Coordinates of C-alpha atoms in Angstrom, one line a residue:
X237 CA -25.2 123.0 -249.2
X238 CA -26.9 120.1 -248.1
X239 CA -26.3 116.5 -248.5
X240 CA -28.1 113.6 -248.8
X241 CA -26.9 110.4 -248.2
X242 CA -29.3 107.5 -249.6
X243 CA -29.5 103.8 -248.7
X244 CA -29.9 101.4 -252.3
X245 CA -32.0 98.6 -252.2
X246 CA -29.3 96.2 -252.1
X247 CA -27.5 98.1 -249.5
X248 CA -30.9 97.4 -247.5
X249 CA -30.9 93.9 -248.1
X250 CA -27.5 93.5 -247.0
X251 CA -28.2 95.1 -243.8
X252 CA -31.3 93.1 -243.1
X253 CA -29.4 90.1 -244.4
X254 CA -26.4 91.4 -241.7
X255 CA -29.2 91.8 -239.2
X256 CA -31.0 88.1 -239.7
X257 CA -27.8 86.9 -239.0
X258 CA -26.6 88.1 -236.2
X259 CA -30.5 87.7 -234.7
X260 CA -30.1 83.9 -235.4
X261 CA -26.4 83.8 -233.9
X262 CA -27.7 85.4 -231.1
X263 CA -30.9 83.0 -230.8
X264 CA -28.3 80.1 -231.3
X265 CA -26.2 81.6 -228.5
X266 CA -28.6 82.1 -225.7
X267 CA -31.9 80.0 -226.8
X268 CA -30.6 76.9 -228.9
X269 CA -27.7 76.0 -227.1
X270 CA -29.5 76.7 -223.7
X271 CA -32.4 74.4 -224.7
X272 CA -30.0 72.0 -225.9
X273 CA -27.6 72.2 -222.5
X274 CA -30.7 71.6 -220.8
X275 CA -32.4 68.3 -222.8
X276 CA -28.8 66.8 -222.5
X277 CA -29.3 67.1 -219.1
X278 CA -33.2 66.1 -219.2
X279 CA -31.5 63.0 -221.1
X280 CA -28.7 62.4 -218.5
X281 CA -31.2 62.1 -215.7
X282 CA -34.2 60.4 -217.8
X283 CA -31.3 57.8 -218.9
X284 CA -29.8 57.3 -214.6
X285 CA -33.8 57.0 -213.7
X286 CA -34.5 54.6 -216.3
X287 CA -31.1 52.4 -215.2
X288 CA -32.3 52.5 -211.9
X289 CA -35.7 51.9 -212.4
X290 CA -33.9 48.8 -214.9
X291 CA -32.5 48.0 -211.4
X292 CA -35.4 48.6 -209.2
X293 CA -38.3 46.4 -211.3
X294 CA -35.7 43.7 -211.5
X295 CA -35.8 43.7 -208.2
X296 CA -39.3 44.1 -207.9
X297 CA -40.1 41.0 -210.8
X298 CA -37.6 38.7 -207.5
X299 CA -39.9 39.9 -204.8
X300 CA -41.1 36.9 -203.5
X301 CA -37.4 35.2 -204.0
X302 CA -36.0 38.0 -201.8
X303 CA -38.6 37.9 -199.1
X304 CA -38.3 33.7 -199.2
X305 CA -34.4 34.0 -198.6
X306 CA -34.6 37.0 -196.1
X307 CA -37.0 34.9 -194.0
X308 CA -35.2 31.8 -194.5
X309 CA -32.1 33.6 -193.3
X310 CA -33.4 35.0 -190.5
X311 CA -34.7 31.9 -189.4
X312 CA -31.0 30.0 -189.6
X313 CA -29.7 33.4 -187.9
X314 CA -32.0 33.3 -185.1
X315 CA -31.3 29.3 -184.7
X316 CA -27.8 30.3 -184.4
X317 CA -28.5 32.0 -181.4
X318 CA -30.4 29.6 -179.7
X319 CA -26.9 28.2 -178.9
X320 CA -25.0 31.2 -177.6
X321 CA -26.7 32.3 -173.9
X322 CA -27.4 36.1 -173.8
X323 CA -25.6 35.8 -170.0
X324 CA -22.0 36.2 -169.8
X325 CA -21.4 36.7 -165.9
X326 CA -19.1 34.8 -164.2
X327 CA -22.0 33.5 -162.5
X328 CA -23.7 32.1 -165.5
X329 CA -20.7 30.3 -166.7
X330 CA -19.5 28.2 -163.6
X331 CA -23.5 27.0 -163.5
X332 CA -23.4 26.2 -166.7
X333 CA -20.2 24.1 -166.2
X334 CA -21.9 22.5 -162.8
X335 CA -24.9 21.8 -165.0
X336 CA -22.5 19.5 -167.7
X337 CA -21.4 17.5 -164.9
X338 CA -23.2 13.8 -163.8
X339 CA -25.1 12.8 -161.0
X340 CA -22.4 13.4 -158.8
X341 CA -20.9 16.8 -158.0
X342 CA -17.1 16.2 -158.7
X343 CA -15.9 19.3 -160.0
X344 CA -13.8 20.6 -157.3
X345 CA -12.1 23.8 -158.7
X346 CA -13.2 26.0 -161.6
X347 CA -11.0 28.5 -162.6
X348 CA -12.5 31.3 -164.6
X349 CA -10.7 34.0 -166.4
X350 CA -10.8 37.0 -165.6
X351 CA -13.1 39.4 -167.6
X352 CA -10.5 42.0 -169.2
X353 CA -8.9 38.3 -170.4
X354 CA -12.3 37.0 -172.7
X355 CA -12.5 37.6 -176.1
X356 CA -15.0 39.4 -177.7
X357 CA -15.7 40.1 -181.6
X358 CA -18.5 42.1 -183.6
X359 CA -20.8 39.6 -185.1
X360 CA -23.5 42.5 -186.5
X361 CA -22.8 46.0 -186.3
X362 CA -26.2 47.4 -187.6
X363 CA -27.5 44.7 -184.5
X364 CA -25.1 45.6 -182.5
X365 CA -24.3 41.9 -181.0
X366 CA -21.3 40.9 -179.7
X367 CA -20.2 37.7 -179.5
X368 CA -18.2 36.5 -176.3
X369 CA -15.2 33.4 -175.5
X370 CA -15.3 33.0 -172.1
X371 CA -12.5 30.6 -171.0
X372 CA -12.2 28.2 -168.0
X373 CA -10.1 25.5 -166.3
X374 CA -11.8 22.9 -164.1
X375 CA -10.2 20.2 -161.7
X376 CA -12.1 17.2 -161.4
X377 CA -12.3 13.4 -159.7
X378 CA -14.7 11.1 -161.0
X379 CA -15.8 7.7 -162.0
X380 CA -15.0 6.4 -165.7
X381 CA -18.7 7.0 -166.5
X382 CA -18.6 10.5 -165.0
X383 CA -15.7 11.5 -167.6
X384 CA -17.4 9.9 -170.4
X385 CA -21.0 11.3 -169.0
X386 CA -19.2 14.8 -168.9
X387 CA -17.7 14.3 -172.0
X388 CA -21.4 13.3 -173.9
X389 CA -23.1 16.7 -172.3
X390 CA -20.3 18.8 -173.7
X391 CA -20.9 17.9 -176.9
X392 CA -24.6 17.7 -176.8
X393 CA -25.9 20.3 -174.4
X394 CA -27.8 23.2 -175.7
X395 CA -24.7 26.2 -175.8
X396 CA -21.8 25.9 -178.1
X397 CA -19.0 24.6 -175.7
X398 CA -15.6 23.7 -176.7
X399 CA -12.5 21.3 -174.6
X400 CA -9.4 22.9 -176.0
X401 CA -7.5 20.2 -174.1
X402 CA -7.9 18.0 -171.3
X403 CA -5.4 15.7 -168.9
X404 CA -6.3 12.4 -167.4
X405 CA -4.9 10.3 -164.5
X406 CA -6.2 6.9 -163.6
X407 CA -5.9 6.1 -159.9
X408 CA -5.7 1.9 -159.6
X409 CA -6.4 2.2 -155.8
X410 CA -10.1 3.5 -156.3
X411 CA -11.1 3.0 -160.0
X412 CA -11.3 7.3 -160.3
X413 CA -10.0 9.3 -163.3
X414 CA -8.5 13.0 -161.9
X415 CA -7.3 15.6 -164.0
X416 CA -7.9 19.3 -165.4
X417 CA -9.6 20.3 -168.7
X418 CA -9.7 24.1 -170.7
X419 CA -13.2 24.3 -171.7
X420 CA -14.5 27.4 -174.0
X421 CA -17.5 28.9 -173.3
X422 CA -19.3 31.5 -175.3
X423 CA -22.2 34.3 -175.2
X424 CA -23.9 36.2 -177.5
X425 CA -25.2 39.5 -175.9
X426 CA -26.6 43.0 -177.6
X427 CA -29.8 43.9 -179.5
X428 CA -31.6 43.5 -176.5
X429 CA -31.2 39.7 -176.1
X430 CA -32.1 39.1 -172.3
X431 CA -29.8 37.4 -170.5
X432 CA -30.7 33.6 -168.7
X433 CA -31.6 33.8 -165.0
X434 CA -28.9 32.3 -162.9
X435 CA -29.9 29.6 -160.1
X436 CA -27.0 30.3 -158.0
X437 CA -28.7 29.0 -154.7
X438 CA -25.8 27.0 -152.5
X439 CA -23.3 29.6 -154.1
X440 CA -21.5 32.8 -153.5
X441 CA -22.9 35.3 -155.9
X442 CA -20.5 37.5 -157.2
X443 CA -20.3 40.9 -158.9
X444 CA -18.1 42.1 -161.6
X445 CA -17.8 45.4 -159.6
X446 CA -17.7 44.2 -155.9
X447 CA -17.0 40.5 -155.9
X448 CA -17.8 38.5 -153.2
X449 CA -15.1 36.3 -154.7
X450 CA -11.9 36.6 -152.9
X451 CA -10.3 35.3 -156.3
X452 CA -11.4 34.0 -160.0
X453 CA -10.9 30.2 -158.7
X454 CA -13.9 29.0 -157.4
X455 CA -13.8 25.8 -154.8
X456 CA -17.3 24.9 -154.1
X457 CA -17.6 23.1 -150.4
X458 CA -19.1 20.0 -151.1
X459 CA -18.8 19.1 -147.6
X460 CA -21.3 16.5 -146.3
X461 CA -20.5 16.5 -142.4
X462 CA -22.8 18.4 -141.3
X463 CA -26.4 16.8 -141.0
X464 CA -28.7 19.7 -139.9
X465 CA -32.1 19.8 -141.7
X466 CA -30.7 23.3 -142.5
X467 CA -27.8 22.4 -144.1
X468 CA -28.7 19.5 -146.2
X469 CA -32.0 22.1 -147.2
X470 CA -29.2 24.7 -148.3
X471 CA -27.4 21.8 -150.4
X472 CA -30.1 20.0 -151.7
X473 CA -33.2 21.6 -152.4
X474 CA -36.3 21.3 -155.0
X475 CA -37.6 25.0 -155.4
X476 CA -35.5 28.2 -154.4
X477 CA -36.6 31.7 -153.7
X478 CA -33.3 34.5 -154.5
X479 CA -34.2 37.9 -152.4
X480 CA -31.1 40.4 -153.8
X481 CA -30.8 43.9 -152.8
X482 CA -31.5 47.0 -154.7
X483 CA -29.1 47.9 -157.4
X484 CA -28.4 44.4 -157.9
X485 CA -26.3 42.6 -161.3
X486 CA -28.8 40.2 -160.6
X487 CA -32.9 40.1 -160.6
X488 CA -34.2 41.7 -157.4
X489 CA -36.6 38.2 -157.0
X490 CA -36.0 35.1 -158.5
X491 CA -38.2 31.8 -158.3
X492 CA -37.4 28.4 -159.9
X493 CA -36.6 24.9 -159.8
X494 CA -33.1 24.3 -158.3
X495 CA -32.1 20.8 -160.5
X496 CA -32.6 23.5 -163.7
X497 CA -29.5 24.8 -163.2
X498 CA -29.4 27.3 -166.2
X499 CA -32.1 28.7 -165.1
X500 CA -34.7 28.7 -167.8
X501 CA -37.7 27.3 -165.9
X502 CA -36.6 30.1 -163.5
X503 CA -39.0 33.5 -163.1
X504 CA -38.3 36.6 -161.7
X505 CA -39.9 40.7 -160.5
X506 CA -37.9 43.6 -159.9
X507 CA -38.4 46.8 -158.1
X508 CA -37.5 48.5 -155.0
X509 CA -40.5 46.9 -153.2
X510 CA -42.0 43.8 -151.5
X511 CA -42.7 41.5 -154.3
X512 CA -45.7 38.7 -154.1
X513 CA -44.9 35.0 -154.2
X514 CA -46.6 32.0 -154.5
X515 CA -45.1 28.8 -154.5
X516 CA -48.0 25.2 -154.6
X517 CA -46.9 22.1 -154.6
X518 CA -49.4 19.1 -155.7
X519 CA -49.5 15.3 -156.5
X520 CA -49.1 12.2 -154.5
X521 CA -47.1 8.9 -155.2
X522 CA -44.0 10.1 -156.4
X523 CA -45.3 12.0 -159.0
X524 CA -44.9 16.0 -157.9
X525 CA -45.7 19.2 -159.6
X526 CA -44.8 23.5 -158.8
X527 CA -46.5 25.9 -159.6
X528 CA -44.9 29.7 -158.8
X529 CA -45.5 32.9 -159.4
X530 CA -43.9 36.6 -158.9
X531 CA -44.7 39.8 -160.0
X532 CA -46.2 39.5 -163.5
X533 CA -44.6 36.2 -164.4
X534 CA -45.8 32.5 -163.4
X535 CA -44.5 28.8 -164.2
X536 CA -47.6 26.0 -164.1
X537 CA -47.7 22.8 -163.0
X538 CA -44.0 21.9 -163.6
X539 CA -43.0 18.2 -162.7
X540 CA -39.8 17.8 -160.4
X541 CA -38.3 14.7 -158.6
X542 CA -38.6 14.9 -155.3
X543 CA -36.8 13.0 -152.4
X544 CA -38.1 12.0 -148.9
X545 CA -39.4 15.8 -148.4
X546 CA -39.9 18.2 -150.6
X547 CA -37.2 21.4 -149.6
X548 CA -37.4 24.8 -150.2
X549 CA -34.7 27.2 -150.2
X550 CA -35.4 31.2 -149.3
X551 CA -32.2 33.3 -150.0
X552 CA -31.5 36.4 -149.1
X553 CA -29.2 38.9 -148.5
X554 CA -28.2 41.7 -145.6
X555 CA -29.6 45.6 -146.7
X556 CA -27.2 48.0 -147.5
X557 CA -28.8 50.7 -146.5
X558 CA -32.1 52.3 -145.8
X559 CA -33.4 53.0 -149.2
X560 CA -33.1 49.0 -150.0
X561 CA -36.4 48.1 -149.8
X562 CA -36.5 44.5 -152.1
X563 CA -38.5 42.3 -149.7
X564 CA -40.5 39.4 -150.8
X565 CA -43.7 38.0 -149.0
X566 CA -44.0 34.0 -149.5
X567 CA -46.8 31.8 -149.8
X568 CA -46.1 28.3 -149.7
X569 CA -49.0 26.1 -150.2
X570 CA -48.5 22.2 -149.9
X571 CA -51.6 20.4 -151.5
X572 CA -48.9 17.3 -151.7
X573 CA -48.7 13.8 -149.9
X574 CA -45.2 15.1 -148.7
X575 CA -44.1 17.2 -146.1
X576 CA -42.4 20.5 -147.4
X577 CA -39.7 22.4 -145.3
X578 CA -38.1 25.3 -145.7
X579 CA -35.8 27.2 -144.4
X580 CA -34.6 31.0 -144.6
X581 CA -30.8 31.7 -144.8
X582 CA -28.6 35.1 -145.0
X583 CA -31.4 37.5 -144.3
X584 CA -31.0 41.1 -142.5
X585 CA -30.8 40.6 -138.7
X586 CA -33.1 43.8 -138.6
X587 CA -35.0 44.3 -141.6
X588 CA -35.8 40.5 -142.8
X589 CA -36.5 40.9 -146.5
X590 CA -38.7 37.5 -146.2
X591 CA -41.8 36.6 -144.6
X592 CA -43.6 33.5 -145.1
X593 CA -47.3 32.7 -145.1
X594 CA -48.0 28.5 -145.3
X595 CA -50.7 26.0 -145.9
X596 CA -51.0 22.4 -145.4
X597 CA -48.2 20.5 -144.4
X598 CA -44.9 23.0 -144.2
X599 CA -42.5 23.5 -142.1
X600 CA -40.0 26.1 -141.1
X601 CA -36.2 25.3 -140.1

């Protein structure tokens, strides 16, 4: 027997009907909705690109404003500094207080913190700069017009300098003022700020490390007794010539003028070598002028008061060992109406680190 099983027309269209279907469910399913998960996302980014762009050519329409205030900015910034020092030694800081002081040296004691006592604070992290209080208390005997002298460079001298407090005693005998004051110093350092050259000739120089200080109180001799040429070349002096070993906290060779106490007429070489110097003097009259030179670095034709002679200190320092090899060779040249003397102090007693070469009217003590 055989059967035959037949498919009606409608029974066909049902099926294709059946069949459209489920080909359009399945085009929905894995074409439509797949299109559409990805042009919601085409319309997530195209609608974060066009706020930022929003962002960016607002930005871009303020341009010059941004530039203007970014320059203007930098410019207060960088005049801000001019009044922190980028030196922050112990060394810096009592020169700094010697230079506030009047004609007269009359600052007898300066007693300088410690450095694990200053202050420090971060003033720019992506600079990296660091900002520096350095605290002090100086004992002092002066005239009235010292104090007030004093008083006028603290306020108006170049660095940011600050009297917390200060004590006064009038002594009837002698018409002097004594007393103490806390003075504030401060320093800026980082970001490869250099820091000021230090003339510390007359001085002990000290090290944070190995200090030649036997304490952090500081009693410069300001004796006078002593009337050797030496001596009063040592105190008072016009032009100085530093000669430090190898290894140093300080420049190996440093050349200024010694009334410029922080230094920033000062020049200076380093190197594990005999460094080249030139020191002229010139003028006639009263009217002088130096002109030095080491290494790469030169000052011209500087004017300087000078007194009967015209002194030159040469300071150096005893070698360590053998591998110290900082030496300078010195030319002094005197084209001047004054005599010029000079005079060598703490040098090795076997390896001098200075020699001399003159011209014109010098002379050695």
């Amino acid at each position: 027997m055989k059967l035959e099983l037949g498919i009606g027309e409608r029974e066909k269209h049902l099926l294709l009907g059946a069949l459209a279907v489920i080909i359009l469910l399945l085009a929905y399913r894995f074409g439509f909705t797949t299109i559409n998960d990805k042009a919601t996302a085409l319309n997530e980014e195209v609608s974060s690109l066009k706020s930022e762009y929003d962002k960016l050519y607002t930005m871009y329409t303020k341009e010059k404003f941004y530039k203007s205030e970014i320059a203007t900015n930098t410019a207060v910034f960088e005049e801000l500094l001019t009044h922190y020092p980028a030196n922050k030694t112990q060394e810096f800081q009592i020169m700094f207080l010697d230079s506030l002081e009047s004609n007269s040296t009359w600052i007898s004691v300066y007693n300088i913190a410690k450095p694990t006592t200053d202050t420090t604070s971060s003033i720019a992290d992506s600079l990296k700069l660091t900002g520096w209080t350095k605290p002090a208390v100086i004992t002092f005997s002066a005239t009235y017009d010292d104090v007030m002298r004093f008083l006028y460079n603290v306020n108006n001298n170049q660095y940011k300098t600050l009297i917390e407090n200060i004590s006064l005693t009038y002594n009837a005998t002698d018409g002097t003022i004594s007393g103490t004051a806390n003075i504030n110093t401060y320093a800026v350092v980082g970001d490869g700020r250099k820091p000021e050259v230090v003339n510390t000739t007359g001085v002990l120089i000290g090290r944070d490390n190995v200090s030649l200080f036997t304490s952090d109180t500081f009693s410069p001799n300001m004796s006078i007794n002593d009337e050797t040429t030496v001596t009063k070349i040592r105190n008072d002096n016009d032009l100085y010539v530093l000669v430090n070993p190898w290894g140093s906290s300080l420049d190996n060779v440093i050349v200024g003028l010694s009334k410029d106490n922080t230094g920033s007429t000062s020049i200076s070489a380093n190197g594990n070598t005999t460094h080249k110097v030139t020191i002229t003097i010139s003028g006639a009259n009263g009217l002088y002028k130096a002109s030095y030179k080491v290494g790469e670095q030169s000052v011209q034709a500087t004017d300087f008061a000078a007194g009967e002679t015209i002194d030159i200190l040469l300071s150096s320092a005893a070698r360590p060992d053998d591998v110290d090899l900082v030496g300078a060779n010195v030319t002094i040249v005197n084209n001047s109406d004054k005599k010029v003397n000079f005079t060598v102090i703490n040098d090795d007693k076997t390896k001098s680190r200075i020699k001399v070469e003159k011209s014109g009217d010098v002379v050695a003590y």
